[in-house]
mmCIF file of C-alpha atoms in Angstrom:
data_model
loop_
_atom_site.group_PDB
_atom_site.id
_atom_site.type_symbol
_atom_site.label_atom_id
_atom_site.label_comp_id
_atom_site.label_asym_id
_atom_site.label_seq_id
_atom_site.Cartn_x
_atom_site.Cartn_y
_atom_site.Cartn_z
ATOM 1 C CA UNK A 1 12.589 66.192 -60.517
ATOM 2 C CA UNK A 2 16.557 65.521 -60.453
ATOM 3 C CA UNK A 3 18.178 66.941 -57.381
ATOM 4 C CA UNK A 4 22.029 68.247 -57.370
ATOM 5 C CA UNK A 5 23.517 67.019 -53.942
ATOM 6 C CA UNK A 6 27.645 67.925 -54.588
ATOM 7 C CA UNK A 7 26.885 71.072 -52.589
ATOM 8 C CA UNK A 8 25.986 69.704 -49.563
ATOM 9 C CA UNK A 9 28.567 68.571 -46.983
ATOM 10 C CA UNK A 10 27.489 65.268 -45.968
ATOM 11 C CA UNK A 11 30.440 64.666 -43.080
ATOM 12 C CA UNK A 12 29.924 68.167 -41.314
ATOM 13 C CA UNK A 13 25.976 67.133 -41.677
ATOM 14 C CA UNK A 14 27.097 63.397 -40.092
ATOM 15 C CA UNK A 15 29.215 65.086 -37.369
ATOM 16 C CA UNK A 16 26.665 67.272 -36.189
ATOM 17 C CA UNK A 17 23.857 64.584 -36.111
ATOM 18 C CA UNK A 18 25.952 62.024 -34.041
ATOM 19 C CA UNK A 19 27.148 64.912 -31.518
ATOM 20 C CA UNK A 20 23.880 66.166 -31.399
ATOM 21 C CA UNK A 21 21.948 62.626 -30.669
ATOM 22 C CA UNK A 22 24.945 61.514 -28.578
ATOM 23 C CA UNK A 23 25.463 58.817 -31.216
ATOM 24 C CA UNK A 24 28.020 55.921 -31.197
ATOM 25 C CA UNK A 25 28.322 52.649 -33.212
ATOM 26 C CA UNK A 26 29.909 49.347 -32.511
ATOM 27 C CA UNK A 27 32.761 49.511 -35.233
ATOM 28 C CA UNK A 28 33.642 51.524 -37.851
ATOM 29 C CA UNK A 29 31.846 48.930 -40.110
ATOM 30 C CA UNK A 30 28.138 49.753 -38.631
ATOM 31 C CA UNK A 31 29.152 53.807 -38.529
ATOM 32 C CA UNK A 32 29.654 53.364 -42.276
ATOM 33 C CA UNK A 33 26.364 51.795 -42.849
ATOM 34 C CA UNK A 34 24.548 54.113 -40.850
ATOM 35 C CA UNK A 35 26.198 57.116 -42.528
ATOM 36 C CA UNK A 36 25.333 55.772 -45.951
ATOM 37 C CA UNK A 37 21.807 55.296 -44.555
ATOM 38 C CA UNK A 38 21.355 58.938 -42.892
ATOM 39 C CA UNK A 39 22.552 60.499 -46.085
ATOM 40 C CA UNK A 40 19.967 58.548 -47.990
ATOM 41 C CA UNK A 41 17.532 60.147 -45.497
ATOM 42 C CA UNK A 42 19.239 63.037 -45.436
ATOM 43 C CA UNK A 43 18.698 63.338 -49.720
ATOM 44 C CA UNK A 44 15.119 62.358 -49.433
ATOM 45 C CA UNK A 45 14.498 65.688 -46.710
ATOM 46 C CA UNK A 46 15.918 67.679 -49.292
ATOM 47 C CA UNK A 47 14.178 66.966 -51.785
ATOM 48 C CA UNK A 48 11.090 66.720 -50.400
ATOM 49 C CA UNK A 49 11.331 69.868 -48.595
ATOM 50 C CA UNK A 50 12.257 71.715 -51.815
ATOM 51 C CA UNK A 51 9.298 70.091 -53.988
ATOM 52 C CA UNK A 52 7.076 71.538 -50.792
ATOM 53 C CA UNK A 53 8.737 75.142 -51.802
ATOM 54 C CA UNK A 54 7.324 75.004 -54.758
ATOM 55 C CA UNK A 55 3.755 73.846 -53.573
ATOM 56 C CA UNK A 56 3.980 69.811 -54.098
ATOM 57 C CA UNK A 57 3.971 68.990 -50.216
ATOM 58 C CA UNK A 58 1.668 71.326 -47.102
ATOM 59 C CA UNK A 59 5.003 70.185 -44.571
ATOM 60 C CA UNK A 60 8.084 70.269 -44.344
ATOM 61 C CA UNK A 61 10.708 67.428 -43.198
ATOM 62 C CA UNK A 62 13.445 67.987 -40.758
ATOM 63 C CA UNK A 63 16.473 65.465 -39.163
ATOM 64 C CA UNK A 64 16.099 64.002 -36.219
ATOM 65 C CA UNK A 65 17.463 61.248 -34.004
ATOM 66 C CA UNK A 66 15.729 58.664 -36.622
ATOM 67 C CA UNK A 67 17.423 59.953 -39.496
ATOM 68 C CA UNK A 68 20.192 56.739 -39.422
ATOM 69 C CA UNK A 69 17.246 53.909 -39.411
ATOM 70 C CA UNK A 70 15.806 52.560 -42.593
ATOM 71 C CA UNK A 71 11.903 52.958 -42.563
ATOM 72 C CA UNK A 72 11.644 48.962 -41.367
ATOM 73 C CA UNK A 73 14.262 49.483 -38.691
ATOM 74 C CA UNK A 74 11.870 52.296 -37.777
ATOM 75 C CA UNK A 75 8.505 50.039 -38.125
ATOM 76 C CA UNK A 76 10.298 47.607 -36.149
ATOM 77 C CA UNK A 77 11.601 49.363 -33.079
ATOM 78 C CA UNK A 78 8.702 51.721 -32.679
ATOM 79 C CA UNK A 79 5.321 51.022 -33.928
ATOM 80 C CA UNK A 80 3.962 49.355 -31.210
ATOM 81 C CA UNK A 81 0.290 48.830 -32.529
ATOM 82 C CA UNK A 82 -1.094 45.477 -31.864
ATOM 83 C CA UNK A 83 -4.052 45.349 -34.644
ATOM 84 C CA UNK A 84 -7.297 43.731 -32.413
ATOM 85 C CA UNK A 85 -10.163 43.308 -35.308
ATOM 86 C CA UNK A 86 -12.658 43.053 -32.603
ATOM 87 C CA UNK A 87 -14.057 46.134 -30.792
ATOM 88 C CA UNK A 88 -12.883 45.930 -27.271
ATOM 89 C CA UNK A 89 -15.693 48.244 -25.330
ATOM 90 C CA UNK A 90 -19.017 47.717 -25.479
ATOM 91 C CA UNK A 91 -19.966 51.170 -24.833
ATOM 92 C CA UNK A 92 -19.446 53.516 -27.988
ATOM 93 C CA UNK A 93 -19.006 57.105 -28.069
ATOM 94 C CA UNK A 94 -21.911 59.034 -29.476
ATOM 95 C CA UNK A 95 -21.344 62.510 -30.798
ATOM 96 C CA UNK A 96 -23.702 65.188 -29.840
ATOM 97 C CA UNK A 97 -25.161 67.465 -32.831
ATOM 98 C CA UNK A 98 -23.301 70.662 -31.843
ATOM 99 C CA UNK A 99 -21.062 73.504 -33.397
ATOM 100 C CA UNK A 100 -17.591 72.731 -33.149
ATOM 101 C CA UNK A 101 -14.223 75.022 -33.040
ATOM 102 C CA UNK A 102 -12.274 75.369 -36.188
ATOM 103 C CA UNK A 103 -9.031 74.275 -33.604
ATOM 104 C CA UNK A 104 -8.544 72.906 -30.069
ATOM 105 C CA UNK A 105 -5.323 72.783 -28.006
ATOM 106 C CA UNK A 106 -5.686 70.885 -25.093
ATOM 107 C CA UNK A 107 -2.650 72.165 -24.210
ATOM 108 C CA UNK A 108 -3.936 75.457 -23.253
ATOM 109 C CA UNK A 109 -6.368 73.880 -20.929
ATOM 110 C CA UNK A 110 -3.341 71.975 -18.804
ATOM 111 C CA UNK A 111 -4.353 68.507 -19.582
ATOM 112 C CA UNK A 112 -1.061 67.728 -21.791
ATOM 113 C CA UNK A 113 2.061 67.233 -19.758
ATOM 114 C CA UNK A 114 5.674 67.341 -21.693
ATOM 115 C CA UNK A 115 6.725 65.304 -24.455
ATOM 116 C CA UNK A 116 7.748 62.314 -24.104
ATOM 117 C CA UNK A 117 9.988 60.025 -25.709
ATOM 118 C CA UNK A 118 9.555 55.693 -26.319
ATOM 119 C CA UNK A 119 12.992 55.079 -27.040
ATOM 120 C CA UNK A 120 14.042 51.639 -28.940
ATOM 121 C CA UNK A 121 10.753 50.288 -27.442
ATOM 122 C CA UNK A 122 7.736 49.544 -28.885
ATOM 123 C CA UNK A 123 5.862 50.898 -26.374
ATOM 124 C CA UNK A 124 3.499 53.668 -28.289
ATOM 125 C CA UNK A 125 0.199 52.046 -27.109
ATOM 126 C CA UNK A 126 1.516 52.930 -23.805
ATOM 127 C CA UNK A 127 2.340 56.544 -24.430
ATOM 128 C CA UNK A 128 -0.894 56.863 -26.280
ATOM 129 C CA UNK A 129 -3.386 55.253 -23.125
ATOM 130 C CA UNK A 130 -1.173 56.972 -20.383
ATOM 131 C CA UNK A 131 -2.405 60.633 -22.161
ATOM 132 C CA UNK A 132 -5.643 59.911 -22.578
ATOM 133 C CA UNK A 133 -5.899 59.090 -19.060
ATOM 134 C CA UNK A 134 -3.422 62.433 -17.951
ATOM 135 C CA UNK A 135 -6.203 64.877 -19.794
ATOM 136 C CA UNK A 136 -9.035 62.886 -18.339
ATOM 137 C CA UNK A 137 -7.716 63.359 -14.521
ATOM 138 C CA UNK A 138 -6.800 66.597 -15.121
ATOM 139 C CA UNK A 139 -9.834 67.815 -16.399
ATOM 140 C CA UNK A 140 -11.830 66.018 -13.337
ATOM 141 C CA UNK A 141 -9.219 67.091 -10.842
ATOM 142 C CA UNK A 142 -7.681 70.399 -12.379
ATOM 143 C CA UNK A 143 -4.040 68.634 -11.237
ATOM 144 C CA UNK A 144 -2.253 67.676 -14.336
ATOM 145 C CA UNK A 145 -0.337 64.524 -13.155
ATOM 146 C CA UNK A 146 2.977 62.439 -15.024
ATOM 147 C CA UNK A 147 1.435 58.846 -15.603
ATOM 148 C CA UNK A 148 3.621 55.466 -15.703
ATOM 149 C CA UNK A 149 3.834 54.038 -19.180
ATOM 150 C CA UNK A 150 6.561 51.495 -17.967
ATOM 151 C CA UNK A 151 4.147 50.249 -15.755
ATOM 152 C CA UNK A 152 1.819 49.107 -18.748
ATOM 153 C CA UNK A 153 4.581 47.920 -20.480
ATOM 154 C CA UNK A 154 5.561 45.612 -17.485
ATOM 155 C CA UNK A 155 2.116 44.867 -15.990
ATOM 156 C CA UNK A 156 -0.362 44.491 -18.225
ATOM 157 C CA UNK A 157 0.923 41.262 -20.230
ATOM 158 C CA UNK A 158 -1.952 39.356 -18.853
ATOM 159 C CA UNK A 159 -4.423 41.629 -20.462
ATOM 160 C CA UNK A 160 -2.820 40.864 -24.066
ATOM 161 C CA UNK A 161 -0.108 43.508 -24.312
ATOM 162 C CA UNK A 162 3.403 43.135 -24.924
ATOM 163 C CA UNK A 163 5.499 45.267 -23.978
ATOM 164 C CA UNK A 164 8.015 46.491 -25.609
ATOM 165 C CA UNK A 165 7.011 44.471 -28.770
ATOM 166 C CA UNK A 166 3.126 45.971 -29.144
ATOM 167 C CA UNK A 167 -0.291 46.549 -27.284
ATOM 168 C CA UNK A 168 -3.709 48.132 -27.856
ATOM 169 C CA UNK A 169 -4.803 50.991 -25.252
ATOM 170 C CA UNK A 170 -8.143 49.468 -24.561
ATOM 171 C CA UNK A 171 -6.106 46.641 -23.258
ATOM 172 C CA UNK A 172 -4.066 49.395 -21.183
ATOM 173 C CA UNK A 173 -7.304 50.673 -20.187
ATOM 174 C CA UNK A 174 -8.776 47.558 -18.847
ATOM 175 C CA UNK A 175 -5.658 46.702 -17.022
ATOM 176 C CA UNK A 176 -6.210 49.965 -15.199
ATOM 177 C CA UNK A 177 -9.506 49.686 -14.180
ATOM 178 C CA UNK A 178 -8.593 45.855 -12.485
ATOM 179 C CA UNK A 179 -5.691 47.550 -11.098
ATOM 180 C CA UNK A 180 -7.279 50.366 -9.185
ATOM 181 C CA UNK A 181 -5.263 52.678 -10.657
ATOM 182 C CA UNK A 182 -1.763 53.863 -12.588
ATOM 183 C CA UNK A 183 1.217 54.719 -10.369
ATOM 184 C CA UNK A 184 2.887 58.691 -11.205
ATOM 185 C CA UNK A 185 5.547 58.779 -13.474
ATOM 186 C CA UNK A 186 8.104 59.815 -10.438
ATOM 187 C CA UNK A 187 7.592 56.422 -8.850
ATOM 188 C CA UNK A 188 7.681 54.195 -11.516
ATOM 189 C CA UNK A 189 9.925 55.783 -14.471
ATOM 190 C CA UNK A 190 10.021 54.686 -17.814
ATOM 191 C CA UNK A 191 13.331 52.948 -18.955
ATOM 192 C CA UNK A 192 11.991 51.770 -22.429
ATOM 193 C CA UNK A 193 12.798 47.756 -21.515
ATOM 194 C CA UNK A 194 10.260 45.133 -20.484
ATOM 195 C CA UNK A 195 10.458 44.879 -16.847
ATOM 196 C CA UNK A 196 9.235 43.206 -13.357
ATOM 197 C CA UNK A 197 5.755 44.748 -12.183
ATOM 198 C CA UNK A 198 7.110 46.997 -9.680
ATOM 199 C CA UNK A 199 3.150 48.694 -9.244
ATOM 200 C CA UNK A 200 3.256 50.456 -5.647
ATOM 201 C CA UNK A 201 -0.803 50.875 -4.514
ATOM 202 C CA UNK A 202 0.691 54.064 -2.392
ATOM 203 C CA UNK A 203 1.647 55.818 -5.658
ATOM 204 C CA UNK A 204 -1.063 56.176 -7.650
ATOM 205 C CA UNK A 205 -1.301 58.871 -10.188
ATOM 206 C CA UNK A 206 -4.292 58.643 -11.444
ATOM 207 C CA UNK A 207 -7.525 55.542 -11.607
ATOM 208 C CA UNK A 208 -9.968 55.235 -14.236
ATOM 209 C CA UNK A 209 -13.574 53.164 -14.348
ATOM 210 C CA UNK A 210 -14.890 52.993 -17.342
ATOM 211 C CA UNK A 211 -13.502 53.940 -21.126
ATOM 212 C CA UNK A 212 -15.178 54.625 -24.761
ATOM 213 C CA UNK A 213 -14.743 53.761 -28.061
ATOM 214 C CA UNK A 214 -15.419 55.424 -30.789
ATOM 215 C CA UNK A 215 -16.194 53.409 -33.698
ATOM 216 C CA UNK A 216 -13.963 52.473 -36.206
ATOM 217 C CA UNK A 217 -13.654 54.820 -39.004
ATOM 218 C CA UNK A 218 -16.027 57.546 -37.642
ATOM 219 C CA UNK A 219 -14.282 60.730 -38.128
ATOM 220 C CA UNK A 220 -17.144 62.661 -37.031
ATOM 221 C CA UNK A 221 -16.977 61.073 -34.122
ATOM 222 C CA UNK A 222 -13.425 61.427 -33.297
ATOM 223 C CA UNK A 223 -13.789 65.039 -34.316
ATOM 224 C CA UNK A 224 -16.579 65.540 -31.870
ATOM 225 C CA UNK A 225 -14.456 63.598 -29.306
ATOM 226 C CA UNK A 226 -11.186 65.519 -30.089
ATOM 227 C CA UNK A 227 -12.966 68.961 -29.546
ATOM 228 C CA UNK A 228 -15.525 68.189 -26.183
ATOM 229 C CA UNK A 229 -13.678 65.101 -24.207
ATOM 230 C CA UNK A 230 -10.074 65.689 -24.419
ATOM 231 C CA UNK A 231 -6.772 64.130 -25.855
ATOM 232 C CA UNK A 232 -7.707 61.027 -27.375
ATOM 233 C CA UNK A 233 -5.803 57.673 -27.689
ATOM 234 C CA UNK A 234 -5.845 56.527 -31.483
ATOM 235 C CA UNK A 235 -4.148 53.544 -33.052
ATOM 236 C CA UNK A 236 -2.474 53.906 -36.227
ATOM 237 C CA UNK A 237 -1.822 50.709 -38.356
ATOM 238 C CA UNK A 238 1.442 52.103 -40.173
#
């Protein structure tokens, strides 16, 4: 399917994105490269969003403050997953033979807090442990509390993350349950950089003893999981 772009006004589309994202560039020589890549990006949403008019696509694609990154520059400075082949609890989550809901929003229950945003840090495996752990002390506690990611990202090197440049949540989990516990948000904010440990014992958010797995590839099981336990942290090798 051939698409017709000379309609669209690619500058007023530029100007808007860069006031918008608060965007600025080095020189005029990385602007111009980052233009030429947004409206590559830009010709792609179009498209796509028109062949899912017609039925081709069940979503839609929007710009956002990604929209000047090539899809490696995006791999690169955000997907944070650390592949681990080996199964890092030894306990397993087993699912229960029972009648699940056709949709759950844990967000309704008050065991999401806000979103969130990683920055030009590849951080995710933070973001994804630190929620997991949110909805779990929320449901025991019924106080939905903001969790430290930076503090995984600066603290938990010894347990095989790495910062900004990739971890595993069981790893984040682990480093937890030595700890005694993950400081609140408040006290230790995120600044999407690795960092000093700057953990403070008198500011702890939330603590943890045990976690579960659920076995690789068992979407029953995360389905089961998803619906009865809570937000869980996945890993997706992208």
């Amino acid at each position: 399917m051939r698409q017709n772009f000379l309609g669209i006004n690619f500058d007023e589309h530029w100007s808007h994105f860069k006031f918008s994202y608060n965007k600025n560039y080095n020189d005029q020589k990385e602007e111009s490269y980052r233009r030429s890549i947004f409206v590559e990006n830009v010709k792609k949403i179009i498209k796509h969003n028109i062949e899912a008019d017609l039925g081709l696509h069940s979503y839609v694609l929007g710009v956002n403050e990604f929209a000047d990154l090539t899809t490696k520059e995006f791999s690169q400075f955000y997907n944070g997953f650390s592949y681990n082949q080996k199964q890092n609890s030894s306990l397993l989550y087993e699912p229960t033979i029972a009648e699940l809901p056709d949709e759950v929003d844990w967000r309704n229950k008050g065991l999401v807090t806000r979103v969130k945003n990683q920055k030009q840090c590849g951080s995710c495996w933070a973001f994804s442990a630190v929620a997991s752990i949110e909805g779990q002390h929320a449901k025991a506690t019924g106080k939905l509390v903001s969790l430290s990611e930076q503090q995984l990202v600066d603290c938990s090197k010894k347990y095989g993350n790495h910062g900004c440049n990739g971890g595993l949540m069981d790893k984040a989990f682990k480093y937890v349950i030595a700890n005694g516990g993950i400081d609140t948000e408040d006290s230790y904010p995120y600044k999407a950089v690795d960092g000093r440990c700057r953990f403070k014992r008198e500011t702890i958010g939330a603590k943890i003893k045990k976690y579960v797995d659920i076995k690789r590839g068992d979407e029953i099981a995360l389905q089961h999981a998803v619906a009865k336990i809570g937000p869980i942290s996945v890993a997706i090798d992208a």
